[in-house]
Amino acid sequence: MNVNGNTNFLGEVQAKRIAQNVLNLPTLPTVVAKMMQIMDDSRTTVAELSQLISSDQVLSAKLLRLANSAYYGIPRKVSTLDLAIIMLGFENLKTLALGLSVIDRFSDNWNDAFDYTEFWEHAFGCAVASSMVARDICPDNKSEAFVAGLLHDVGKLILSQFAKRHFAAVIKNVSAYDTDFYSVEKAILGVTHADIAAWFAEKWQFPEKLISALQYHHTPAALTKDNELAACVHFGDYLVRRAGVGFCAGKNMPEFDNSVFADKQLMRNELGEINFLMYDEQLHLELEEADTFLNIIARGINHAID
Ligand SMILES: [Fe+2]
Ligand SMILES: [Fe+2]
């Protein structure tokens, strides 16, 4: 088999079967689904939102703790949900609630063949790295970049839990052909974890921007407009792989597409090339700072792994 060629082993039939599995996945929790709905309505008040969120005690507690984490740098203690909503803002709240729900949904059903601790380490690292890159490329979308980074490889998680045979076949070929996960998926499944993540995100009615960031995180240049978020995740993913944070099914680095950054404001050296070393350093510091924040999000994953 030539995994770099167009040989499509399992082909379209398999792709459709996987798509069907994704469509049968559990739906977005009711409280969060309702949140998405009412937050799109500009007349929604903080009190209405707070009342809705408080019906889910676990979610309320997590959002409060997140609002109080050093990551947001809010100087005084946020003790009520109303205040947390105001401080975080609707956009942050929306993306955080989505991120937390996804983690929650996939904390059961573990498959022994996959190292979930490493997976989430990679995902958290990518969340921090993507929002760090967003500061340079699209500062208004830092929180979306965080969640897009956190969930960028959710397609791998879905494959590992709901298409176990396909996942095992990909893993086997990644090591046999010493190549990267994405190329093997394309060659033997005909779909990639990026497509699967996008199907899932559509089903969960993620905001459009987030869906395309997940779908194009390996190929941001394929997006002719509004590619900033996908570019942030693409870059963030590359940075965490460089830093060796977590492990994500296959040791080979994903391909880095320089072209999408040609018109973007980034830290560059005197030759005009992206200054990766400076980004490496910055990421190191950001990861240290985000530690408690990530711990709050990760609660629930840890207990599933133990
Ligand atoms: Fe990926
Ligand atoms: Fe990744």
mmCIF file of C-alpha atoms and ligand atoms in Angstrom:
data_model
loop_
_atom_site.group_PDB
_atom_site.id
_atom_site.type_symbol
_atom_site.label_atom_id
_atom_site.label_comp_id
_atom_site.label_asym_id
_atom_site.label_seq_id
_atom_site.Cartn_x
_atom_site.Cartn_y
_atom_site.Cartn_z
ATOM 1 C CA MET A 1 0.000 0.000 0.000
ATOM 2 C CA ASN A 2 1.235 3.449 -0.776
ATOM 3 C CA VAL A 3 -0.185 5.625 1.959
ATOM 4 C CA ASN A 4 0.937 8.752 0.208
ATOM 5 C CA GLY A 5 -0.861 7.885 -2.996
ATOM 6 C CA ASN A 6 -4.555 7.914 -3.686
ATOM 7 C CA THR A 7 -5.170 4.270 -2.917
ATOM 8 C CA ASN A 8 -8.344 4.292 -0.925
ATOM 9 C CA PHE A 9 -8.560 0.965 0.841
ATOM 10 C CA LEU A 10 -11.817 1.158 2.649
ATOM 11 C CA GLY A 11 -13.182 3.870 0.463
ATOM 12 C CA GLU A 12 -16.440 5.679 0.466
ATOM 13 C CA VAL A 13 -18.494 2.914 1.996
ATOM 14 C CA GLN A 14 -16.383 3.025 5.118
ATOM 15 C CA ALA A 15 -16.448 6.799 5.187
ATOM 16 C CA LYS A 16 -20.238 6.713 5.118
ATOM 17 C CA ARG A 17 -20.330 4.122 7.864
ATOM 18 C CA ILE A 18 -18.118 6.276 10.064
ATOM 19 C CA ALA A 19 -20.269 9.307 9.276
ATOM 20 C CA GLN A 20 -23.325 7.333 10.345
ATOM 21 C CA ASN A 21 -21.619 6.434 13.627
ATOM 22 C CA VAL A 22 -20.883 10.079 14.249
ATOM 23 C CA LEU A 23 -24.494 11.007 13.589
ATOM 24 C CA ASN A 24 -25.545 8.464 16.184
ATOM 25 C CA LEU A 25 -23.307 9.960 18.836
ATOM 26 C CA PRO A 26 -24.893 11.416 21.950
ATOM 27 C CA THR A 27 -26.286 14.887 21.508
ATOM 28 C CA LEU A 28 -25.294 18.094 23.211
ATOM 29 C CA PRO A 29 -26.489 18.199 26.858
ATOM 30 C CA THR A 30 -29.828 19.996 27.115
ATOM 31 C CA VAL A 31 -28.659 22.870 29.299
ATOM 32 C CA VAL A 32 -25.779 23.683 26.960
ATOM 33 C CA ALA A 33 -27.958 23.317 23.851
ATOM 34 C CA LYS A 34 -30.444 25.744 25.406
ATOM 35 C CA MET A 35 -27.575 28.074 26.313
ATOM 36 C CA MET A 36 -26.435 28.165 22.676
ATOM 37 C CA GLN A 37 -29.953 28.991 21.613
ATOM 38 C CA ILE A 38 -30.686 31.819 24.004
ATOM 39 C CA MET A 39 -27.213 33.339 23.700
ATOM 40 C CA ASP A 40 -27.818 33.909 20.017
ATOM 41 C CA ASP A 41 -30.721 36.146 20.949
ATOM 42 C CA SER A 42 -29.468 39.647 21.696
ATOM 43 C CA ARG A 43 -32.378 40.235 24.114
ATOM 44 C CA THR A 44 -31.156 37.509 26.483
ATOM 45 C CA THR A 45 -30.235 38.905 29.887
ATOM 46 C CA VAL A 46 -27.514 37.802 32.291
ATOM 47 C CA ALA A 47 -30.216 36.816 34.812
ATOM 48 C CA GLU A 48 -31.927 34.492 32.304
ATOM 49 C CA LEU A 49 -28.660 32.864 31.397
ATOM 50 C CA SER A 50 -27.602 32.514 34.994
ATOM 51 C CA GLN A 51 -30.911 30.870 35.886
ATOM 52 C CA LEU A 52 -30.488 28.350 33.091
ATOM 53 C CA ILE A 53 -26.866 27.503 33.909
ATOM 54 C CA SER A 54 -27.603 27.129 37.611
ATOM 55 C CA SER A 55 -29.888 24.183 36.808
ATOM 56 C CA ASP A 56 -26.682 22.267 36.049
ATOM 57 C CA GLN A 57 -24.665 22.334 39.259
ATOM 58 C CA VAL A 58 -21.533 20.746 37.863
ATOM 59 C CA LEU A 59 -21.388 23.164 34.963
ATOM 60 C CA SER A 60 -22.071 26.141 37.252
ATOM 61 C CA ALA A 61 -19.281 25.140 39.628
ATOM 62 C CA LYS A 62 -16.810 24.683 36.788
ATOM 63 C CA LEU A 63 -17.637 28.009 35.162
ATOM 64 C CA LEU A 64 -17.247 29.783 38.492
ATOM 65 C CA ARG A 65 -13.876 28.181 39.080
ATOM 66 C CA LEU A 66 -12.744 29.025 35.566
ATOM 67 C CA ALA A 67 -13.780 32.653 36.007
ATOM 68 C CA ASN A 68 -11.671 32.722 39.179
ATOM 69 C CA SER A 69 -8.612 31.098 37.625
ATOM 70 C CA ALA A 70 -5.526 33.205 37.098
ATOM 71 C CA TYR A 71 -5.879 32.629 33.350
ATOM 72 C CA TYR A 72 -8.497 35.363 33.068
ATOM 73 C CA GLY A 73 -6.652 37.629 35.456
ATOM 74 C CA ILE A 74 -9.848 38.942 37.061
ATOM 75 C CA PRO A 75 -8.562 40.781 40.134
ATOM 76 C CA ARG A 76 -11.397 40.211 42.634
ATOM 77 C CA LYS A 77 -13.129 37.026 43.643
ATOM 78 C CA VAL A 78 -16.005 36.047 41.379
ATOM 79 C CA SER A 79 -18.504 34.559 43.798
ATOM 80 C CA THR A 80 -21.770 34.486 41.850
ATOM 81 C CA LEU A 81 -22.724 33.000 38.529
ATOM 82 C CA ASP A 82 -24.132 36.363 37.387
ATOM 83 C CA LEU A 83 -20.781 37.987 37.940
ATOM 84 C CA ALA A 84 -18.939 35.095 36.270
ATOM 85 C CA ILE A 85 -21.136 35.530 33.171
ATOM 86 C CA ILE A 86 -20.425 39.253 33.055
ATOM 87 C CA MET A 87 -16.701 38.780 33.597
ATOM 88 C CA LEU A 88 -16.266 35.960 31.093
ATOM 89 C CA GLY A 89 -18.580 37.469 28.506
ATOM 90 C CA PHE A 90 -21.081 35.573 26.354
ATOM 91 C CA GLU A 91 -18.527 34.430 23.771
ATOM 92 C CA ASN A 92 -16.088 32.983 26.317
ATOM 93 C CA LEU A 93 -18.935 31.348 28.132
ATOM 94 C CA LYS A 94 -20.331 29.760 25.004
ATOM 95 C CA THR A 95 -17.050 28.240 23.931
ATOM 96 C CA LEU A 96 -16.094 27.095 27.435
ATOM 97 C CA ALA A 97 -19.458 25.405 27.932
ATOM 98 C CA LEU A 98 -19.043 23.598 24.608
ATOM 99 C CA GLY A 99 -15.504 22.523 25.457
ATOM 100 C CA LEU A 100 -16.515 21.241 28.898
ATOM 101 C CA SER A 101 -19.474 19.333 27.453
ATOM 102 C CA VAL A 102 -17.377 17.577 24.844
ATOM 103 C CA ILE A 103 -14.845 16.476 27.435
ATOM 104 C CA ASP A 104 -17.659 15.251 29.628
ATOM 105 C CA ARG A 105 -19.321 13.276 26.851
ATOM 106 C CA PHE A 106 -16.132 11.490 25.899
ATOM 107 C CA SER A 107 -14.961 10.662 29.403
ATOM 108 C CA ASP A 108 -16.668 7.269 29.333
ATOM 109 C CA ASN A 109 -16.119 4.669 26.684
ATOM 110 C CA TRP A 110 -12.358 4.618 26.975
ATOM 111 C CA ASN A 111 -10.556 2.341 24.571
ATOM 112 C CA ASP A 112 -7.455 0.717 26.039
ATOM 113 C CA ALA A 113 -5.545 1.020 22.775
ATOM 114 C CA PHE A 114 -5.360 4.793 23.107
ATOM 115 C CA ASP A 115 -3.489 6.825 25.680
ATOM 116 C CA TYR A 116 -6.046 9.398 26.772
ATOM 117 C CA THR A 117 -3.817 11.169 29.254
ATOM 118 C CA GLU A 118 -1.399 11.948 26.457
ATOM 119 C CA PHE A 119 -4.244 12.846 24.141
ATOM 120 C CA TRP A 120 -5.663 15.462 26.516
ATOM 121 C CA GLU A 121 -2.227 16.799 27.311
ATOM 122 C CA HIS A 122 -1.752 17.414 23.614
ATOM 123 C CA ALA A 123 -5.235 18.936 23.370
ATOM 124 C CA PHE A 124 -4.728 21.298 26.336
ATOM 125 C CA GLY A 125 -1.315 22.272 25.052
ATOM 126 C CA CYS A 126 -2.820 23.038 21.683
ATOM 127 C CA ALA A 127 -5.604 25.085 23.311
ATOM 128 C CA VAL A 128 -3.069 27.286 25.078
ATOM 129 C CA ALA A 129 -0.833 27.522 21.992
ATOM 130 C CA SER A 130 -3.723 28.355 19.644
ATOM 131 C CA SER A 131 -5.030 31.147 21.855
ATOM 132 C CA MET A 132 -1.472 32.459 22.169
ATOM 133 C CA VAL A 133 -1.190 32.618 18.367
ATOM 134 C CA ALA A 134 -4.648 34.216 18.195
ATOM 135 C CA ARG A 135 -3.273 37.163 20.156
ATOM 136 C CA ASP A 136 -1.139 37.976 17.117
ATOM 137 C CA ILE A 137 -3.529 36.993 14.331
ATOM 138 C CA CYS A 138 -7.067 37.614 15.590
ATOM 139 C CA PRO A 139 -7.058 38.961 19.178
ATOM 140 C CA ASP A 140 -10.857 39.131 19.307
ATOM 141 C CA ASN A 141 -11.083 35.373 18.864
ATOM 142 C CA LYS A 142 -8.755 34.227 21.636
ATOM 143 C CA SER A 143 -11.391 32.229 23.433
ATOM 144 C CA GLU A 144 -12.663 30.523 20.267
ATOM 145 C CA ALA A 145 -9.065 29.667 19.414
ATOM 146 C CA PHE A 146 -8.664 28.121 22.861
ATOM 147 C CA VAL A 147 -11.664 25.848 22.425
ATOM 148 C CA ALA A 148 -10.857 25.067 18.779
ATOM 149 C CA GLY A 149 -7.376 24.039 19.932
ATOM 150 C CA LEU A 150 -8.796 21.990 22.776
ATOM 151 C CA LEU A 151 -11.124 20.097 20.436
ATOM 152 C CA HIS A 152 -9.089 20.047 17.227
ATOM 153 C CA ASP A 153 -8.365 16.319 17.391
ATOM 154 C CA VAL A 154 -11.741 15.257 18.764
ATOM 155 C CA GLY A 155 -12.162 13.247 15.534
ATOM 156 C CA LYS A 156 -9.393 10.934 16.738
ATOM 157 C CA LEU A 157 -11.236 10.448 19.989
ATOM 158 C CA ILE A 158 -14.425 9.614 18.111
ATOM 159 C CA LEU A 159 -12.606 7.177 15.848
ATOM 160 C CA SER A 160 -10.945 5.500 18.805
ATOM 161 C CA GLN A 161 -14.234 5.039 20.638
ATOM 162 C CA PHE A 162 -16.802 4.562 17.921
ATOM 163 C CA ALA A 163 -14.860 3.111 14.978
ATOM 164 C CA LYS A 164 -12.341 1.019 16.866
ATOM 165 C CA ARG A 165 -11.363 -1.243 13.968
ATOM 166 C CA HIS A 166 -10.680 1.683 11.668
ATOM 167 C CA PHE A 167 -8.731 3.438 14.337
ATOM 168 C CA ALA A 168 -6.580 0.368 14.977
ATOM 169 C CA ALA A 169 -5.922 0.035 11.227
ATOM 170 C CA VAL A 170 -4.760 3.647 11.019
ATOM 171 C CA ILE A 171 -2.486 3.320 14.051
ATOM 172 C CA LYS A 172 -0.956 0.156 12.652
ATOM 173 C CA ASN A 173 -0.170 1.820 9.351
ATOM 174 C CA VAL A 174 1.160 4.991 10.946
ATOM 175 C CA SER A 175 3.960 2.983 12.508
ATOM 176 C CA ALA A 176 4.383 0.537 9.601
ATOM 177 C CA TYR A 177 4.859 3.338 7.062
ATOM 178 C CA ASP A 178 6.456 5.819 9.439
ATOM 179 C CA THR A 179 4.199 8.604 8.332
ATOM 180 C CA ASP A 180 1.638 10.888 9.957
ATOM 181 C CA PHE A 181 -1.866 10.086 11.112
ATOM 182 C CA TYR A 182 -3.637 12.451 8.708
ATOM 183 C CA SER A 183 -2.053 10.953 5.548
ATOM 184 C CA VAL A 184 -2.864 7.389 6.622
ATOM 185 C CA GLU A 185 -6.477 8.296 7.363
ATOM 186 C CA LYS A 186 -6.852 9.844 3.949
ATOM 187 C CA ALA A 187 -5.295 6.804 2.284
ATOM 188 C CA ILE A 188 -7.099 4.014 4.077
ATOM 189 C CA LEU A 189 -10.315 5.557 5.394
ATOM 190 C CA GLY A 190 -11.019 8.202 2.803
ATOM 191 C CA VAL A 191 -11.951 10.582 5.643
ATOM 192 C CA THR A 192 -9.834 12.214 8.291
ATOM 193 C CA HIS A 193 -10.272 13.067 11.954
ATOM 194 C CA ALA A 194 -10.687 16.665 10.788
ATOM 195 C CA ASP A 195 -13.774 15.737 8.696
ATOM 196 C CA ILE A 196 -15.141 13.654 11.543
ATOM 197 C CA ALA A 197 -14.663 16.505 14.017
ATOM 198 C CA ALA A 198 -16.549 18.825 11.673
ATOM 199 C CA TRP A 199 -19.498 16.401 11.316
ATOM 200 C CA PHE A 200 -19.655 16.097 15.040
ATOM 201 C CA ALA A 201 -19.416 19.849 15.587
ATOM 202 C CA GLU A 202 -22.223 20.394 13.100
ATOM 203 C CA LYS A 203 -24.386 17.928 14.920
ATOM 204 C CA TRP A 204 -23.704 19.735 18.173
ATOM 205 C CA GLN A 205 -24.485 23.038 16.475
ATOM 206 C CA PHE A 206 -21.135 24.617 17.156
ATOM 207 C CA PRO A 207 -20.681 28.136 15.803
ATOM 208 C CA GLU A 208 -19.717 28.060 12.111
ATOM 209 C CA LYS A 209 -16.251 29.522 12.799
ATOM 210 C CA LEU A 210 -15.435 26.689 15.182
ATOM 211 C CA ILE A 211 -16.630 24.018 12.756
ATOM 212 C CA SER A 212 -14.355 25.227 9.984
ATOM 213 C CA ALA A 213 -11.395 25.599 12.354
ATOM 214 C CA LEU A 214 -11.755 21.920 13.287
ATOM 215 C CA GLN A 215 -12.254 20.853 9.682
ATOM 216 C CA TYR A 216 -9.278 22.775 8.299
ATOM 217 C CA HIS A 217 -6.761 22.579 11.128
ATOM 218 C CA HIS A 218 -4.398 20.561 8.894
ATOM 219 C CA THR A 219 -5.204 22.478 5.708
ATOM 220 C CA PRO A 220 -5.970 26.101 6.634
ATOM 221 C CA ALA A 221 -4.912 27.345 3.186
ATOM 222 C CA ALA A 222 -7.880 25.474 1.700
ATOM 223 C CA LEU A 223 -10.102 28.089 3.331
ATOM 224 C CA THR A 224 -10.172 31.079 1.035
ATOM 225 C CA LYS A 225 -11.683 33.435 3.597
ATOM 226 C CA ASP A 226 -12.004 33.640 7.384
ATOM 227 C CA ASN A 227 -9.113 31.239 7.831
ATOM 228 C CA GLU A 228 -7.689 32.929 10.954
ATOM 229 C CA LEU A 229 -9.055 30.467 13.488
ATOM 230 C CA ALA A 230 -7.969 27.410 11.472
ATOM 231 C CA ALA A 231 -4.550 29.040 11.032
ATOM 232 C CA CYS A 232 -4.226 29.568 14.815
ATOM 233 C CA VAL A 233 -4.973 25.906 15.492
ATOM 234 C CA HIS A 234 -2.674 24.767 12.695
ATOM 235 C CA PHE A 235 0.138 26.802 14.187
ATOM 236 C CA GLY A 236 -0.746 25.844 17.773
ATOM 237 C CA ASP A 237 -0.768 22.148 16.894
ATOM 238 C CA TYR A 238 2.634 22.510 15.271
ATOM 239 C CA LEU A 239 4.057 24.319 18.296
ATOM 240 C CA VAL A 240 2.909 21.704 20.800
ATOM 241 C CA ARG A 241 4.315 18.961 18.618
ATOM 242 C CA ARG A 242 7.631 20.822 18.502
ATOM 243 C CA ALA A 243 7.525 21.155 22.280
ATOM 244 C CA GLY A 244 6.692 17.460 22.653
ATOM 245 C CA VAL A 245 3.628 18.189 24.798
ATOM 246 C CA GLY A 246 1.455 15.086 24.964
ATOM 247 C CA PHE A 247 1.423 12.547 22.236
ATOM 248 C CA CYS A 248 -1.081 12.288 19.511
ATOM 249 C CA ALA A 249 -1.164 8.951 17.727
ATOM 250 C CA GLY A 250 1.986 8.879 15.640
ATOM 251 C CA LYS A 251 5.377 10.401 16.201
ATOM 252 C CA ASN A 252 5.659 12.198 12.874
ATOM 253 C CA MET A 253 5.102 15.931 12.804
ATOM 254 C CA PRO A 254 2.057 17.124 10.886
ATOM 255 C CA GLU A 255 2.969 19.134 7.806
ATOM 256 C CA PHE A 256 3.250 22.860 8.457
ATOM 257 C CA ASP A 257 1.678 25.055 5.787
ATOM 258 C CA ASN A 258 3.587 28.310 5.629
ATOM 259 C CA SER A 259 1.501 29.830 2.850
ATOM 260 C CA VAL A 260 -1.469 30.631 5.055
ATOM 261 C CA PHE A 261 0.672 32.884 7.262
ATOM 262 C CA ALA A 262 2.138 35.011 4.460
ATOM 263 C CA ASP A 263 -0.232 37.917 5.182
ATOM 264 C CA LYS A 264 -0.446 37.417 8.946
ATOM 265 C CA GLN A 265 1.170 39.506 11.653
ATOM 266 C CA LEU A 266 3.483 37.153 13.537
ATOM 267 C CA MET A 267 6.795 37.373 15.364
ATOM 268 C CA ARG A 268 9.395 37.108 12.601
ATOM 269 C CA ASN A 269 13.171 37.126 12.368
ATOM 270 C CA GLU A 270 15.211 39.602 10.311
ATOM 271 C CA LEU A 271 14.698 37.414 7.235
ATOM 272 C CA GLY A 272 10.956 37.727 7.632
ATOM 273 C CA GLU A 273 10.555 34.065 8.610
ATOM 274 C CA ILE A 274 8.295 33.039 11.464
ATOM 275 C CA ASN A 275 10.349 33.058 14.645
ATOM 276 C CA PHE A 276 9.523 29.619 16.008
ATOM 277 C CA LEU A 277 12.092 29.822 18.779
ATOM 278 C CA MET A 278 10.399 32.857 20.270
ATOM 279 C CA TYR A 279 7.021 31.140 20.041
ATOM 280 C CA ASP A 280 8.506 28.046 21.728
ATOM 281 C CA GLU A 281 9.681 30.171 24.619
ATOM 282 C CA GLN A 282 6.398 31.999 24.931
ATOM 283 C CA LEU A 283 4.464 28.747 24.884
ATOM 284 C CA HIS A 284 6.566 27.388 27.682
ATOM 285 C CA LEU A 285 5.647 30.342 29.898
ATOM 286 C CA GLU A 286 1.971 30.260 28.903
ATOM 287 C CA LEU A 287 1.705 26.571 29.723
ATOM 288 C CA GLU A 288 3.028 27.196 33.204
ATOM 289 C CA GLU A 289 0.517 29.974 33.729
ATOM 290 C CA ALA A 290 -2.414 27.970 32.412
ATOM 291 C CA ASP A 291 -1.759 25.094 34.760
ATOM 292 C CA THR A 292 -4.599 25.629 37.232
ATOM 293 C CA PHE A 293 -7.027 26.550 34.486
ATOM 294 C CA LEU A 294 -6.294 23.296 32.691
ATOM 295 C CA ASN A 295 -6.649 21.354 35.927
ATOM 296 C CA ILE A 296 -10.187 22.616 36.360
ATOM 297 C CA ILE A 297 -11.140 21.625 32.845
ATOM 298 C CA ALA A 298 -9.386 18.291 33.181
ATOM 299 C CA ARG A 299 -11.223 17.205 36.307
ATOM 300 C CA GLY A 300 -13.405 14.343 35.223
ATOM 301 C CA ILE A 301 -10.910 13.232 32.629
ATOM 302 C CA ASN A 302 -8.441 12.286 35.319
ATOM 303 C CA HIS A 303 -10.950 10.258 37.191
ATOM 304 C CA ALA A 304 -11.916 8.432 34.000
ATOM 305 C CA ILE A 305 -8.280 7.600 33.375
ATOM 306 C CA ASP A 306 -7.431 6.451 36.925
HETATM 307 FE FE FE B 1 -5.214 16.883 13.842
HETATM 308 FE FE FE B 2 -3.139 17.619 17.006
#
